[in-house]
Short mmCIF file of C-alpha atoms and ligand atoms in Angstrom, two decimals:
data_model
loop_
_atom_site.label_atom_id
_atom_site.label_comp_id
_atom_site.label_asym_id
_atom_site.label_seq_id
_atom_site.Cartn_x
_atom_site.Cartn_y
_atom_site.Cartn_z
CA MET T 1 87.47 80.23 124.41
CA HIS T 2 86.96 82.50 121.37
CA GLY T 3 89.45 84.98 119.97
CA GLU T 4 90.50 84.00 116.47
CA ALA T 5 89.05 87.06 114.69
CA SER T 6 91.41 89.43 116.53
CA GLY T 7 94.42 87.12 116.53
CA GLY T 8 93.87 86.41 120.22
CA ALA T 9 93.85 90.08 121.24
CA VAL T 10 90.23 89.80 122.40
CA LEU T 11 89.46 86.55 124.18
CA SER T 12 86.10 85.46 125.50
CA VAL T 13 84.81 82.66 127.65
CA LEU T 14 81.30 81.88 128.88
CA GLU T 15 81.07 80.36 132.36
CA GLU T 16 78.14 80.29 134.77
CA GLY T 17 76.19 82.83 132.72
CA ILE T 18 79.08 85.32 132.62
CA LEU T 19 80.62 86.13 129.26
CA THR T 20 84.10 87.35 130.15
CA VAL T 21 85.73 89.38 127.38
CA ARG T 22 89.45 89.91 127.91
CA LEU T 23 91.62 92.49 126.17
CA ASN T 24 94.94 90.85 125.52
CA ARG T 25 97.50 92.73 123.45
CA PRO T 26 100.12 93.21 126.15
CA GLU T 27 102.96 94.24 123.82
CA LYS T 28 100.96 97.38 122.90
CA LYS T 29 99.42 97.93 126.34
CA ASN T 30 96.13 96.54 125.02
CA ALA T 31 95.75 99.43 122.53
CA LEU T 32 92.55 98.77 120.59
CA ASN T 33 93.09 98.24 116.87
CA LEU T 34 90.43 97.76 114.21
CA ALA T 35 90.29 93.97 114.62
CA MET T 36 89.87 94.34 118.39
CA TYR T 37 87.03 96.86 118.08
CA GLY T 38 85.34 94.52 115.60
CA ALA T 39 85.79 91.54 117.91
CA LEU T 40 84.53 93.51 120.93
CA ALA T 41 81.44 94.63 119.00
CA GLU T 42 80.72 91.04 118.00
CA GLU T 43 81.22 89.69 121.52
CA LEU T 44 78.91 92.32 123.00
CA GLN T 45 76.24 91.63 120.39
CA ARG T 46 76.62 87.86 120.82
CA GLY T 47 76.37 88.25 124.59
CA ASP T 48 73.26 90.36 124.27
CA ARG T 49 71.59 87.79 121.95
CA ASP T 50 72.62 84.56 123.70
CA ASP T 51 70.11 83.47 126.36
CA GLY T 52 72.92 81.67 128.18
CA VAL T 53 74.65 85.00 128.87
CA ARG T 54 73.29 86.93 131.86
CA VAL T 55 76.19 89.29 132.49
CA ILE T 56 79.01 90.58 130.26
CA MET T 57 82.32 91.19 132.00
CA LEU T 58 85.17 93.26 130.51
CA VAL T 59 88.70 92.70 131.80
CA GLY T 60 92.24 93.52 130.74
CA ASN T 61 95.63 92.39 131.94
CA PRO T 62 97.08 93.11 135.39
CA ASP T 63 99.24 96.05 134.23
CA CYS T 64 96.86 97.41 131.63
CA PHE T 65 93.12 97.51 131.03
CA THR T 66 93.68 99.36 127.75
CA SER T 67 95.81 102.28 126.55
CA GLY T 68 92.88 103.32 124.34
CA ASN T 69 92.62 103.58 120.60
CA ASP T 70 95.69 102.36 118.71
CA LEU T 71 97.39 105.65 117.85
CA ALA T 72 99.11 104.13 114.81
CA ASP T 73 95.64 103.25 113.44
CA PHE T 74 94.63 106.91 113.80
CA LEU T 75 97.36 107.67 111.25
CA THR T 76 97.00 104.73 108.89
CA ALA T 77 93.35 103.62 109.19
CA PRO T 78 91.27 106.38 110.83
CA PRO T 79 87.55 105.72 111.34
CA ASN T 80 85.56 106.97 108.37
CA GLY T 81 81.91 106.52 109.25
CA GLY T 82 79.25 104.68 111.20
CA ASP T 83 80.33 101.26 109.92
CA SER T 84 83.88 101.66 111.23
CA PRO T 85 84.73 99.06 113.87
CA VAL T 86 85.03 101.70 116.62
CA PHE T 87 81.50 102.96 115.96
CA ARG T 88 80.15 99.41 115.83
CA PHE T 89 81.75 98.87 119.23
CA LEU T 90 80.34 102.12 120.67
CA ASN T 91 76.91 101.26 119.34
CA ALA T 92 77.09 97.76 120.86
CA ILE T 93 78.26 98.86 124.31
CA SER T 94 75.90 101.83 124.54
CA THR T 95 72.81 99.85 123.52
CA ALA T 96 73.53 96.51 125.25
CA ARG T 97 70.46 95.28 127.12
CA LYS T 98 72.36 93.03 129.49
CA PRO T 99 74.38 94.31 132.45
CA ILE T 100 78.09 94.95 131.91
CA VAL T 101 80.67 94.61 134.67
CA ALA T 102 84.24 95.92 134.20
CA ALA T 103 87.37 95.06 136.16
CA VAL T 104 90.09 97.67 135.66
CA SER T 105 93.68 97.01 136.59
CA GLY T 106 96.69 99.10 135.55
CA LEU T 107 96.15 101.74 132.88
CA ALA T 108 92.81 102.81 131.44
CA VAL T 109 93.33 105.54 128.82
CA GLY T 110 90.93 107.26 126.41
CA VAL T 111 88.19 104.88 125.35
CA GLY T 112 89.49 102.65 128.17
CA VAL T 113 87.80 105.14 130.50
CA THR T 114 84.85 106.24 128.36
CA MET T 115 83.71 102.64 127.79
CA LEU T 116 83.32 102.35 131.58
CA LEU T 117 80.59 105.01 131.48
CA HIS T 118 78.41 102.43 129.70
CA CYS T 119 78.94 99.72 132.33
CA GLU T 120 76.71 99.01 135.32
CA LEU T 121 79.39 97.93 137.81
CA VAL T 122 83.03 99.02 137.60
CA PHE T 123 85.71 97.60 139.89
CA ALA T 124 89.20 99.06 139.97
CA ALA T 125 92.42 97.73 141.43
CA ALA T 126 93.89 100.14 143.97
CA GLY T 127 96.82 100.84 141.63
CA ALA T 128 94.69 101.57 138.54
CA THR T 129 95.30 104.85 136.67
CA PHE T 130 92.78 106.60 134.45
CA GLN T 131 93.26 109.28 131.81
CA MET T 132 91.16 110.88 129.05
CA PRO T 133 93.78 112.71 126.96
CA PHE T 134 91.58 113.46 123.93
CA VAL T 135 92.18 117.23 124.04
CA ASN T 136 95.90 116.66 124.73
CA LEU T 137 96.00 114.84 121.39
CA GLY T 138 94.20 117.67 119.57
CA LEU T 139 91.05 115.51 119.41
CA CYS T 140 87.66 115.76 121.12
CA PRO T 141 86.02 113.47 123.70
CA GLU T 142 84.03 110.50 122.42
CA ALA T 143 81.76 107.58 123.34
CA GLY T 144 79.08 109.91 124.67
CA SER T 145 81.41 111.13 127.41
CA THR T 146 80.48 114.79 126.92
CA LEU T 147 76.92 113.89 127.90
CA LEU T 148 77.62 111.20 130.50
CA LEU T 149 80.50 112.75 132.47
CA PRO T 150 78.82 116.07 133.38
CA ARG T 151 75.62 114.17 134.16
CA MET T 152 77.61 112.00 136.55
CA MET T 153 79.87 114.50 138.24
CA GLY T 154 78.89 118.05 137.19
CA HIS T 155 80.32 120.37 134.57
CA GLN T 156 83.44 121.55 136.41
CA ARG T 157 84.75 118.13 137.36
CA ALA T 158 84.03 116.74 133.89
CA ALA T 159 85.76 119.77 132.33
CA GLU T 160 88.81 119.26 134.56
CA LEU T 161 89.17 115.63 133.53
CA LEU T 162 88.53 116.29 129.83
CA LEU T 163 90.23 119.65 129.20
CA LEU T 164 93.40 118.99 131.20
CA GLY T 165 93.45 115.28 130.39
CA GLU T 166 95.66 114.42 133.35
CA PRO T 167 96.00 110.91 134.81
CA PHE T 168 94.01 110.24 137.98
CA GLY T 169 93.92 107.38 140.43
CA ALA T 170 91.30 104.85 141.51
CA GLU T 171 90.22 106.91 144.52
CA ARG T 172 89.42 109.92 142.32
CA ALA T 173 87.63 107.65 139.82
CA ARG T 174 85.47 106.32 142.63
CA GLU T 175 84.81 109.76 144.06
CA VAL T 176 83.54 111.12 140.70
CA GLY T 177 81.38 108.05 140.12
CA ILE T 178 83.25 106.21 137.34
CA VAL T 179 84.14 103.34 139.69
CA ASN T 180 81.87 101.53 142.16
CA GLN T 181 84.51 99.88 144.29
CA ILE T 182 88.29 99.79 144.73
CA CYS T 183 89.83 96.40 145.45
CA PRO T 184 93.29 95.43 146.64
CA ASP T 185 95.27 94.67 143.46
CA GLY T 186 95.27 90.88 143.96
CA GLU T 187 91.54 90.70 144.71
CA LEU T 188 90.15 92.58 141.71
CA LEU T 189 89.06 89.69 139.53
CA ALA T 190 87.64 87.61 142.39
CA THR T 191 85.61 90.58 143.66
CA ALA T 192 84.32 91.54 140.21
CA ARG T 193 83.44 87.94 139.45
CA ALA T 194 81.61 87.45 142.75
CA ARG T 195 79.47 90.54 142.05
CA ALA T 196 78.90 89.41 138.44
CA LEU T 197 77.70 86.03 139.73
CA GLN T 198 75.39 87.82 142.15
CA LEU T 199 73.99 89.83 139.24
CA ALA T 200 73.68 86.67 137.12
CA ALA T 201 71.56 85.08 139.85
CA GLN T 202 69.04 87.94 139.76
CA PRO T 203 65.91 87.54 137.60
CA ALA T 204 67.35 88.38 134.16
CA ALA T 205 64.28 90.08 132.65
CA ALA T 206 63.91 92.33 135.70
CA VAL T 207 67.62 93.26 135.51
CA ARG T 208 67.28 94.15 131.82
CA LEU T 209 64.17 96.20 132.51
CA ALA T 210 65.81 98.11 135.37
CA LYS T 211 68.87 98.83 133.22
CA ALA T 212 66.69 100.15 130.38
CA LEU T 213 64.70 102.34 132.79
CA LEU T 214 67.88 103.73 134.36
CA LYS T 215 68.94 104.92 130.90
CA ARG T 216 65.50 105.88 129.58
CA ASP T 217 65.73 109.65 129.86
CA TYR T 218 69.06 109.88 128.03
CA ALA T 219 69.07 106.86 125.68
CA ALA T 220 68.17 108.92 122.59
CA PRO T 221 70.38 111.97 123.33
CA LEU T 222 73.25 109.58 124.06
CA GLN T 223 73.10 108.14 120.54
CA GLU T 224 72.95 111.66 119.07
CA THR T 225 75.93 112.70 121.19
CA ILE T 226 77.98 109.67 120.17
CA ALA T 227 77.25 110.46 116.51
CA GLU T 228 78.10 114.17 116.82
CA GLU T 229 81.27 113.55 118.84
CA GLY T 230 82.24 110.92 116.25
CA ARG T 231 81.76 113.34 113.36
CA LEU T 232 83.89 116.01 115.08
CA PHE T 233 86.48 113.43 116.19
CA MET T 234 86.99 112.31 112.58
CA GLU T 235 87.39 115.97 111.56
CA ARG T 236 89.89 116.60 114.38
CA LEU T 237 91.95 113.60 113.28
CA LYS T 238 92.75 115.60 110.13
CA SER T 239 93.81 118.71 112.15
CA PRO T 240 97.44 119.88 112.31
CA GLU T 241 97.33 119.67 116.13
CA ALA T 242 96.38 115.98 116.04
CA ALA T 243 99.06 115.34 113.41
CA GLU T 244 101.65 116.96 115.69
CA ALA T 245 100.43 115.01 118.77
CA LEU T 246 100.47 111.66 116.95
CA ARG T 247 103.88 112.34 115.41
CA ALA T 248 105.20 113.29 118.84
CA PHE T 249 103.92 110.00 120.33
CA MET T 250 105.63 108.00 117.59
CA GLU T 251 108.85 109.98 118.06
CA ARG T 252 108.61 109.63 121.87
CA ARG T 253 108.73 113.39 122.50
CA LYS T 254 106.40 116.02 123.97
CA PRO T 255 104.08 117.66 121.38
CA ASP T 256 104.57 121.37 120.65
CA PHE T 257 101.25 123.16 120.10
CA SER T 258 102.69 126.69 120.36
CA ARG T 259 102.33 127.47 116.63
CA PHE T 260 98.60 126.63 116.54
CA SER T 261 96.09 129.32 117.58
N1 COA P 1 98.44 103.04 120.50
C1 COA P 1 99.45 102.40 119.89
N2 COA P 1 100.50 101.91 120.52
C2 COA P 1 100.53 102.07 121.85
C3 COA P 1 99.52 102.74 122.56
C4 COA P 1 98.43 103.23 121.83
N3 COA P 1 97.42 103.85 122.42
N4 COA P 1 99.85 102.75 123.87
C5 COA P 1 101.02 102.12 123.98
N5 COA P 1 101.44 101.71 122.76
C6 COA P 1 102.66 100.96 122.44
C7 COA P 1 103.90 101.83 122.47
O1 COA P 1 104.06 102.51 121.24
C8 COA P 1 104.97 100.78 122.71
O2 COA P 1 105.20 100.11 121.52
P1 COA P 1 106.71 99.72 121.09
O3 COA P 1 107.22 98.87 122.22
O4 COA P 1 106.51 98.96 119.82
O5 COA P 1 107.45 101.01 120.95
C9 COA P 1 104.26 99.79 123.65
O6 COA P 1 102.87 99.97 123.44
C10 COA P 1 104.55 100.02 125.11
O7 COA P 1 104.21 101.36 125.42
P2 COA P 1 105.18 102.36 126.20
O8 COA P 1 104.80 103.77 125.83
O9 COA P 1 106.60 101.97 125.96
O10 COA P 1 104.78 102.01 127.70
P3 COA P 1 104.74 102.98 128.97
O11 COA P 1 104.43 102.11 130.11
O12 COA P 1 105.97 103.84 129.00
O13 COA P 1 103.51 103.99 128.69
C11 COA P 1 101.25 104.56 128.11
C12 COA P 1 102.21 103.44 128.55
C13 COA P 1 99.91 103.91 127.84
C14 COA P 1 101.11 105.62 129.23
C15 COA P 1 101.80 105.28 126.86
O14 COA P 1 102.17 104.26 125.91
C16 COA P 1 100.81 106.16 126.20
O15 COA P 1 100.64 107.30 126.61
N6 COA P 1 100.11 105.66 125.15
C17 COA P 1 99.18 106.45 124.41
C18 COA P 1 97.84 106.51 125.14
C19 COA P 1 96.84 107.32 124.37
O16 COA P 1 97.05 108.48 124.12
N7 COA P 1 95.73 106.67 123.96
C20 COA P 1 94.74 107.23 123.10
C21 COA P 1 93.79 108.09 123.82
S1 COA P 1 92.57 108.76 122.72
#
């Protein structure tokens, strides 16, 4: 079991060819801080390099997959370029050669949803809730989601999820293509693991080749989109709307955007 670099907030274990990476910061609903992004990037890169790893599996805790980027970090340690831990993570997950399986239970917010767009198989517990509140926070979507979501579900449905930023359930996530399969809450991990084992038993080089071919026509534009969204996201973090939204979260009140045009 690894996890020292992030103080135990990202744990990993390799068993039967499956590198399971667990988000584990329950007191902050698994909000991803700098150390966790760094640890996730390293685990993904290690998994991709290590011949003993055939499948990478991302899991959270029963009540929370992740509440997204740590909002306190947005105020005190915002990303400031391509070497920032968040961009290292996005680069690692969007360029991984090996298949990635995710098991989502509880809340998946912000990057907790957009990271799923880079996975091959996504399982959700029936009670899982998803939300991409980037615009609600005065920010812009990230992780290549402005390219991947409309490609997956069409412009209008992507716009609805991104511009209104409302929570939606597992059934909606499956219907729009973010989730492959919904499992009864208690069966999520066993189902995801069984499918990961099935994937691990496939010929690994053929799996890697098929994954690369599936992404071939958008691999380059995806990297450009991630970079452009990232540049605009960093700009938006300095906007008065984002400042108001982040202050409101810390003060546990609703943000008031009425004075911004
Ligand atoms: N960043 C930093 N801290 C977070 C967090 C985040 N994204 N999400 C939750 N937390 C913290 C809370 O501040 C709280 O900390 P405290 O106990 O020290 O005050 C703790 O985690 C528990 O969260 P709480 O809000 O009390 O739980 P909840 O069940 O009522 O609500 C959420 C959970 C996830 C719906 C709510 O916390 C939330 O909306 N978080 C922000 C999500 C977000 O906007 N993510 C970024 C998208 S870009």
